[in-house]
């Protein structure tokens, strides 16, 4: 068992060299991450490939029991993992952040272990089975590095594949530490990590012995992966960028939904793929919704993650901080109203951008039209539901969306008109290991979670007699 983040860092960082990883809240060094070369990737893939038939031969029940033991290992090391995640990613320990993320890792492992997957009889004498692909490559982002790795590896392993993970170069230590802990419970060589940047990611995608690729990250990188995986006709699951809309109907009580709206937008300080990123509010309740959100935004403590009182943290990296700054500036330039926030303190340690609400903004403004991926929410006024639906559907991405109403039927009738992989009613971004999740339009393809998600990690095979 590891008591502290530093104990984990000691076992995962190279003895010498590597890339220094800094805490985005303080600028202090968290540890050094290995920069793996192509030879390391090849040996990880070879080892995973050699281990795969034996892992497959164990069968579903035995593999599920390994996943449950892996979940236990995460729980036994939860505080050390959460501390490391907080220091490397920036997210606070408390709120829907680091401890929550580590807890979700265990929950996803256990729930994925519990699924039933029997062959389906599809017609007389014809059965549909799912067989493992072989070795799954998994490439992840920096916003929820541990949880998204588990989203990728848990169903892959359960299906009988072995896995090679490539974490984001911004958050490699979290994933290396998580894999180290998981590997204390898993058989040798079923789970490997290669650490590095874009080049090693490209090599993983093109690798002839990677049979399926799970990718979570930006739409732009997703498109590059589609192109570079063509020569090997690799199976892909792509969870890409989003710019989720929420539509508030006129019949709601603003005070009663404000907190759920707030966290729908500001979970993980807004750095969440399926967070609420544009809020459309009917003109009759607009001022009240803005006011209720402003009260919450001003009151939520933001700061260094290890301080137990904070629930919002820094933006994870300078590039993302600059995007947020630029987009809020575009809103100001266009005459939009900054309700709270909008003025980052210069010359401070850490990439802290204040919680920002922007009202009276045009739907075409870049802050609305582009994925801002930070602690900012533009709030757009509408007068007819048709207009709100048209604006919500007006972009080329469609990960999640939400409808807010005191009338479930009315909300449902709007929900079915929205072009998004998930539409939540009176909540936003609530994912569940049992419920399939995936994007519409350029937010990706393929499903994760639930038995449907598990099937995406298997090659369908019909046995007919
Ligand atoms: P990113 O696309 O920049 O990087 C993601 C990963 O891809 C990193 O590990 C990176 O090293 C790797 N990579 C970069 N170029 C590559 C290439 N050509 N070939 C192979 N690998 C390559 O994304 P990010 O900035 O780390 O993450 C933020 C984005 O992820 C946002 O757009 C967000 O919406 C999206 N996201 C989506 C989901 C979802 O479930 N749909 C979840 C979380 C994040």
PDB file of C-alpha atoms in Angstrom, residues 7-157:
ATOM      1  CA  UNK A   7       5.764   7.046  -2.555  1.00  0.00           C
ATOM      2  CA  UNK A   8       4.002   6.319  -5.832  1.00  0.00           C
ATOM      3  CA  UNK A   9       6.144   8.806  -7.752  1.00  0.00           C
ATOM      4  CA  UNK A  10       9.291   7.096  -6.439  1.00  0.00           C
ATOM      5  CA  UNK A  11       8.341   3.782  -8.069  1.00  0.00           C
ATOM      6  CA  UNK A  12       7.127   5.126 -11.409  1.00  0.00           C
ATOM      7  CA  UNK A  13       9.620   7.829 -12.300  1.00  0.00           C
ATOM      8  CA  UNK A  14      12.857   6.919 -14.108  1.00  0.00           C
ATOM      9  CA  UNK A  15      16.031   6.822 -12.024  1.00  0.00           C
ATOM     10  CA  UNK A  16      17.450   9.610 -14.145  1.00  0.00           C
ATOM     11  CA  UNK A  17      16.165  11.868 -16.878  1.00  0.00           C
ATOM     12  CA  UNK A  18      12.591  12.062 -18.069  1.00  0.00           C
ATOM     13  CA  UNK A  19      10.340  15.110 -18.326  1.00  0.00           C
ATOM     14  CA  UNK A  20       9.629  17.255 -15.297  1.00  0.00           C
ATOM     15  CA  UNK A  21       5.926  17.458 -14.533  1.00  0.00           C
ATOM     16  CA  UNK A  22       4.785  20.593 -12.676  1.00  0.00           C
ATOM     17  CA  UNK A  23       1.771  21.222 -10.480  1.00  0.00           C
ATOM     18  CA  UNK A  24      -0.474  23.612 -12.451  1.00  0.00           C
ATOM     19  CA  UNK A  25      -1.590  25.275  -9.215  1.00  0.00           C
ATOM     20  CA  UNK A  26       1.844  26.058  -7.772  1.00  0.00           C
ATOM     21  CA  UNK A  27       4.473  25.461 -10.432  1.00  0.00           C
ATOM     22  CA  UNK A  28       6.225  22.990  -8.098  1.00  0.00           C
ATOM     23  CA  UNK A  29       7.709  19.791  -9.524  1.00  0.00           C
ATOM     24  CA  UNK A  30       5.537  16.716  -8.962  1.00  0.00           C
ATOM     25  CA  UNK A  31       7.946  14.188 -10.478  1.00  0.00           C
ATOM     26  CA  UNK A  32       9.614  13.099 -13.696  1.00  0.00           C
ATOM     27  CA  UNK A  33       7.839  11.102 -16.378  1.00  0.00           C
ATOM     28  CA  UNK A  34       9.676   8.659 -18.637  1.00  0.00           C
ATOM     29  CA  UNK A  35       9.898   9.532 -22.335  1.00  0.00           C
ATOM     30  CA  UNK A  36       9.504   6.141 -23.908  1.00  0.00           C
ATOM     31  CA  UNK A  37      11.044   5.458 -27.292  1.00  0.00           C
ATOM     32  CA  UNK A  38       9.702   3.323 -30.119  1.00  0.00           C
ATOM     33  CA  UNK A  39      11.647   0.274 -28.852  1.00  0.00           C
ATOM     34  CA  UNK A  40       9.798   0.475 -25.538  1.00  0.00           C
ATOM     35  CA  UNK A  41       6.452   0.612 -27.336  1.00  0.00           C
ATOM     36  CA  UNK A  42       7.397  -2.436 -29.419  1.00  0.00           C
ATOM     37  CA  UNK A  43       8.375  -4.470 -26.373  1.00  0.00           C
ATOM     38  CA  UNK A  44       5.190  -3.433 -24.507  1.00  0.00           C
ATOM     39  CA  UNK A  45       3.049  -4.491 -27.488  1.00  0.00           C
ATOM     40  CA  UNK A  46       4.986  -7.764 -27.857  1.00  0.00           C
ATOM     41  CA  UNK A  47       4.553  -8.597 -24.175  1.00  0.00           C
ATOM     42  CA  UNK A  48       0.847  -7.719 -24.243  1.00  0.00           C
ATOM     43  CA  UNK A  49       0.408  -9.829 -27.361  1.00  0.00           C
ATOM     44  CA  UNK A  50       2.164 -12.804 -25.791  1.00  0.00           C
ATOM     45  CA  UNK A  51       0.012 -12.550 -22.646  1.00  0.00           C
ATOM     46  CA  UNK A  52      -3.318 -12.204 -24.481  1.00  0.00           C
ATOM     47  CA  UNK A  53      -4.179 -15.856 -25.271  1.00  0.00           C
ATOM     48  CA  UNK A  54      -3.658 -16.881 -21.648  1.00  0.00           C
ATOM     49  CA  UNK A  55      -5.765 -13.957 -20.412  1.00  0.00           C
ATOM     50  CA  UNK A  56      -8.517 -14.845 -22.897  1.00  0.00           C
ATOM     51  CA  UNK A  57      -8.397 -18.502 -21.827  1.00  0.00           C
ATOM     52  CA  UNK A  58      -9.243 -17.553 -18.230  1.00  0.00           C
ATOM     53  CA  UNK A  59     -12.831 -16.814 -19.282  1.00  0.00           C
ATOM     54  CA  UNK A  60     -15.198 -14.042 -18.211  1.00  0.00           C
ATOM     55  CA  UNK A  61     -15.730 -15.130 -14.595  1.00  0.00           C
ATOM     56  CA  UNK A  62     -12.031 -15.295 -13.774  1.00  0.00           C
ATOM     57  CA  UNK A  63     -11.258 -12.030 -15.550  1.00  0.00           C
ATOM     58  CA  UNK A  64     -14.115 -10.345 -13.688  1.00  0.00           C
ATOM     59  CA  UNK A  65     -12.672 -11.515 -10.437  1.00  0.00           C
ATOM     60  CA  UNK A  66      -9.336  -9.911 -11.423  1.00  0.00           C
ATOM     61  CA  UNK A  67     -11.150  -6.652 -12.186  1.00  0.00           C
ATOM     62  CA  UNK A  68     -12.737  -6.741  -8.714  1.00  0.00           C
ATOM     63  CA  UNK A  69      -9.317  -7.283  -7.154  1.00  0.00           C
ATOM     64  CA  UNK A  70      -7.971  -4.377  -9.218  1.00  0.00           C
ATOM     65  CA  UNK A  71     -10.829  -2.211  -7.861  1.00  0.00           C
ATOM     66  CA  UNK A  72      -9.839  -3.217  -4.341  1.00  0.00           C
ATOM     67  CA  UNK A  73      -6.227  -2.226  -5.037  1.00  0.00           C
ATOM     68  CA  UNK A  74      -7.437   1.225  -6.146  1.00  0.00           C
ATOM     69  CA  UNK A  75      -9.489   1.592  -2.977  1.00  0.00           C
ATOM     70  CA  UNK A  76      -6.554   0.495  -0.802  1.00  0.00           C
ATOM     71  CA  UNK A  77      -4.397   3.245  -2.345  1.00  0.00           C
ATOM     72  CA  UNK A  78      -7.129   5.826  -2.867  1.00  0.00           C
ATOM     73  CA  UNK A  79      -5.659   8.694  -0.866  1.00  0.00           C
ATOM     74  CA  UNK A  80      -2.187   8.450  -2.415  1.00  0.00           C
ATOM     75  CA  UNK A  81      -3.714   8.279  -5.910  1.00  0.00           C
ATOM     76  CA  UNK A  82      -6.025  11.232  -5.230  1.00  0.00           C
ATOM     77  CA  UNK A  83      -3.148  13.325  -3.888  1.00  0.00           C
ATOM     78  CA  UNK A  84      -1.025  12.614  -6.959  1.00  0.00           C
ATOM     79  CA  UNK A  85      -3.940  13.322  -9.296  1.00  0.00           C
ATOM     80  CA  UNK A  86      -4.617  16.600  -7.521  1.00  0.00           C
ATOM     81  CA  UNK A  87      -0.988  17.708  -7.714  1.00  0.00           C
ATOM     82  CA  UNK A  88      -0.471  16.740 -11.333  1.00  0.00           C
ATOM     83  CA  UNK A  89      -3.858  17.593 -12.843  1.00  0.00           C
ATOM     84  CA  UNK A  90      -4.666  20.485 -10.500  1.00  0.00           C
ATOM     85  CA  UNK A  91      -8.155  19.352  -9.488  1.00  0.00           C
ATOM     86  CA  UNK A  92      -9.007  19.732  -5.796  1.00  0.00           C
ATOM     87  CA  UNK A  93      -9.253  16.709  -3.531  1.00  0.00           C
ATOM     88  CA  UNK A  94     -12.847  17.608  -2.688  1.00  0.00           C
ATOM     89  CA  UNK A  95     -15.965  18.387  -4.730  1.00  0.00           C
ATOM     90  CA  UNK A  96     -16.535  16.314  -7.886  1.00  0.00           C
ATOM     91  CA  UNK A  97     -12.773  16.125  -8.332  1.00  0.00           C
ATOM     92  CA  UNK A  98      -9.774  13.971  -7.309  1.00  0.00           C
ATOM     93  CA  UNK A  99     -11.280  11.716  -4.622  1.00  0.00           C
ATOM     94  CA  UNK A 100     -14.424  11.439  -6.736  1.00  0.00           C
ATOM     95  CA  UNK A 101     -12.331  10.427  -9.772  1.00  0.00           C
ATOM     96  CA  UNK A 102     -10.436   7.719  -7.884  1.00  0.00           C
ATOM     97  CA  UNK A 103     -13.748   6.431  -6.489  1.00  0.00           C
ATOM     98  CA  UNK A 104     -15.143   6.313 -10.032  1.00  0.00           C
ATOM     99  CA  UNK A 105     -12.168   4.175 -11.148  1.00  0.00           C
ATOM    100  CA  UNK A 106     -13.098   1.506  -8.601  1.00  0.00           C
ATOM    101  CA  UNK A 107     -16.809   1.784  -9.437  1.00  0.00           C
ATOM    102  CA  UNK A 108     -16.197   1.362 -13.181  1.00  0.00           C
ATOM    103  CA  UNK A 109     -13.970  -1.675 -12.623  1.00  0.00           C
ATOM    104  CA  UNK A 110     -16.520  -3.380 -10.371  1.00  0.00           C
ATOM    105  CA  UNK A 111     -19.528  -2.592 -12.547  1.00  0.00           C
ATOM    106  CA  UNK A 112     -17.727  -3.701 -15.711  1.00  0.00           C
ATOM    107  CA  UNK A 113     -16.893  -6.961 -13.912  1.00  0.00           C
ATOM    108  CA  UNK A 114     -20.590  -7.517 -13.169  1.00  0.00           C
ATOM    109  CA  UNK A 115     -21.981  -7.466 -16.728  1.00  0.00           C
ATOM    110  CA  UNK A 116     -23.531 -10.577 -18.289  1.00  0.00           C
ATOM    111  CA  UNK A 117     -22.413 -11.262 -21.845  1.00  0.00           C
ATOM    112  CA  UNK A 118     -23.936 -14.426 -23.258  1.00  0.00           C
ATOM    113  CA  UNK A 119     -23.950 -15.428 -26.949  1.00  0.00           C
ATOM    114  CA  UNK A 120     -27.167 -14.213 -28.605  1.00  0.00           C
ATOM    115  CA  UNK A 121     -29.305 -16.538 -30.726  1.00  0.00           C
ATOM    116  CA  UNK A 122     -30.153 -14.268 -33.662  1.00  0.00           C
ATOM    117  CA  UNK A 123     -32.057 -16.838 -35.797  1.00  0.00           C
ATOM    118  CA  UNK A 124     -32.472 -20.593 -35.767  1.00  0.00           C
ATOM    119  CA  UNK A 125     -28.991 -22.102 -35.640  1.00  0.00           C
ATOM    120  CA  UNK A 126     -27.173 -18.756 -35.682  1.00  0.00           C
ATOM    121  CA  UNK A 127     -25.418 -17.412 -32.616  1.00  0.00           C
ATOM    122  CA  UNK A 128     -23.681 -14.063 -32.237  1.00  0.00           C
ATOM    123  CA  UNK A 129     -20.555 -14.174 -30.068  1.00  0.00           C
ATOM    124  CA  UNK A 130     -18.029 -11.477 -29.165  1.00  0.00           C
ATOM    125  CA  UNK A 131     -14.356 -12.471 -29.255  1.00  0.00           C
ATOM    126  CA  UNK A 132     -11.460 -10.340 -28.049  1.00  0.00           C
ATOM    127  CA  UNK A 133      -9.598  -8.400 -30.714  1.00  0.00           C
ATOM    128  CA  UNK A 134      -6.146  -9.040 -29.232  1.00  0.00           C
ATOM    129  CA  UNK A 135      -4.185  -6.003 -28.034  1.00  0.00           C
ATOM    130  CA  UNK A 136      -6.089  -2.749 -27.443  1.00  0.00           C
ATOM    131  CA  UNK A 137      -4.236   0.554 -27.644  1.00  0.00           C
ATOM    132  CA  UNK A 138      -5.731   3.341 -25.518  1.00  0.00           C
ATOM    133  CA  UNK A 139      -4.846   7.034 -25.801  1.00  0.00           C
ATOM    134  CA  UNK A 140      -6.210   9.493 -23.275  1.00  0.00           C
ATOM    135  CA  UNK A 141      -6.521  13.207 -22.427  1.00  0.00           C
ATOM    136  CA  UNK A 142      -5.432  15.253 -19.401  1.00  0.00           C
ATOM    137  CA  UNK A 143      -8.781  16.266 -17.884  1.00  0.00           C
ATOM    138  CA  UNK A 144      -9.848  12.998 -16.186  1.00  0.00           C
ATOM    139  CA  UNK A 145      -6.677  10.969 -16.743  1.00  0.00           C
ATOM    140  CA  UNK A 146      -7.321   8.123 -14.306  1.00  0.00           C
ATOM    141  CA  UNK A 147     -11.048   7.698 -14.849  1.00  0.00           C
ATOM    142  CA  UNK A 148     -10.831   7.794 -18.643  1.00  0.00           C
ATOM    143  CA  UNK A 149      -7.989   5.247 -18.587  1.00  0.00           C
ATOM    144  CA  UNK A 150     -10.264   2.936 -16.602  1.00  0.00           C
ATOM    145  CA  UNK A 151     -13.134   3.593 -19.030  1.00  0.00           C
ATOM    146  CA  UNK A 152     -10.803   2.272 -21.724  1.00  0.00           C
ATOM    147  CA  UNK A 153      -9.003  -0.547 -19.957  1.00  0.00           C
ATOM    148  CA  UNK A 154     -11.804  -2.104 -17.858  1.00  0.00           C
ATOM    149  CA  UNK A 155     -14.029  -3.280 -20.754  1.00  0.00           C
ATOM    150  CA  UNK A 156     -10.956  -4.139 -22.856  1.00  0.00           C
ATOM    151  CA  UNK A 157      -9.597  -6.458 -20.191  1.00  0.00           C
TER     152      UNK A 157
END
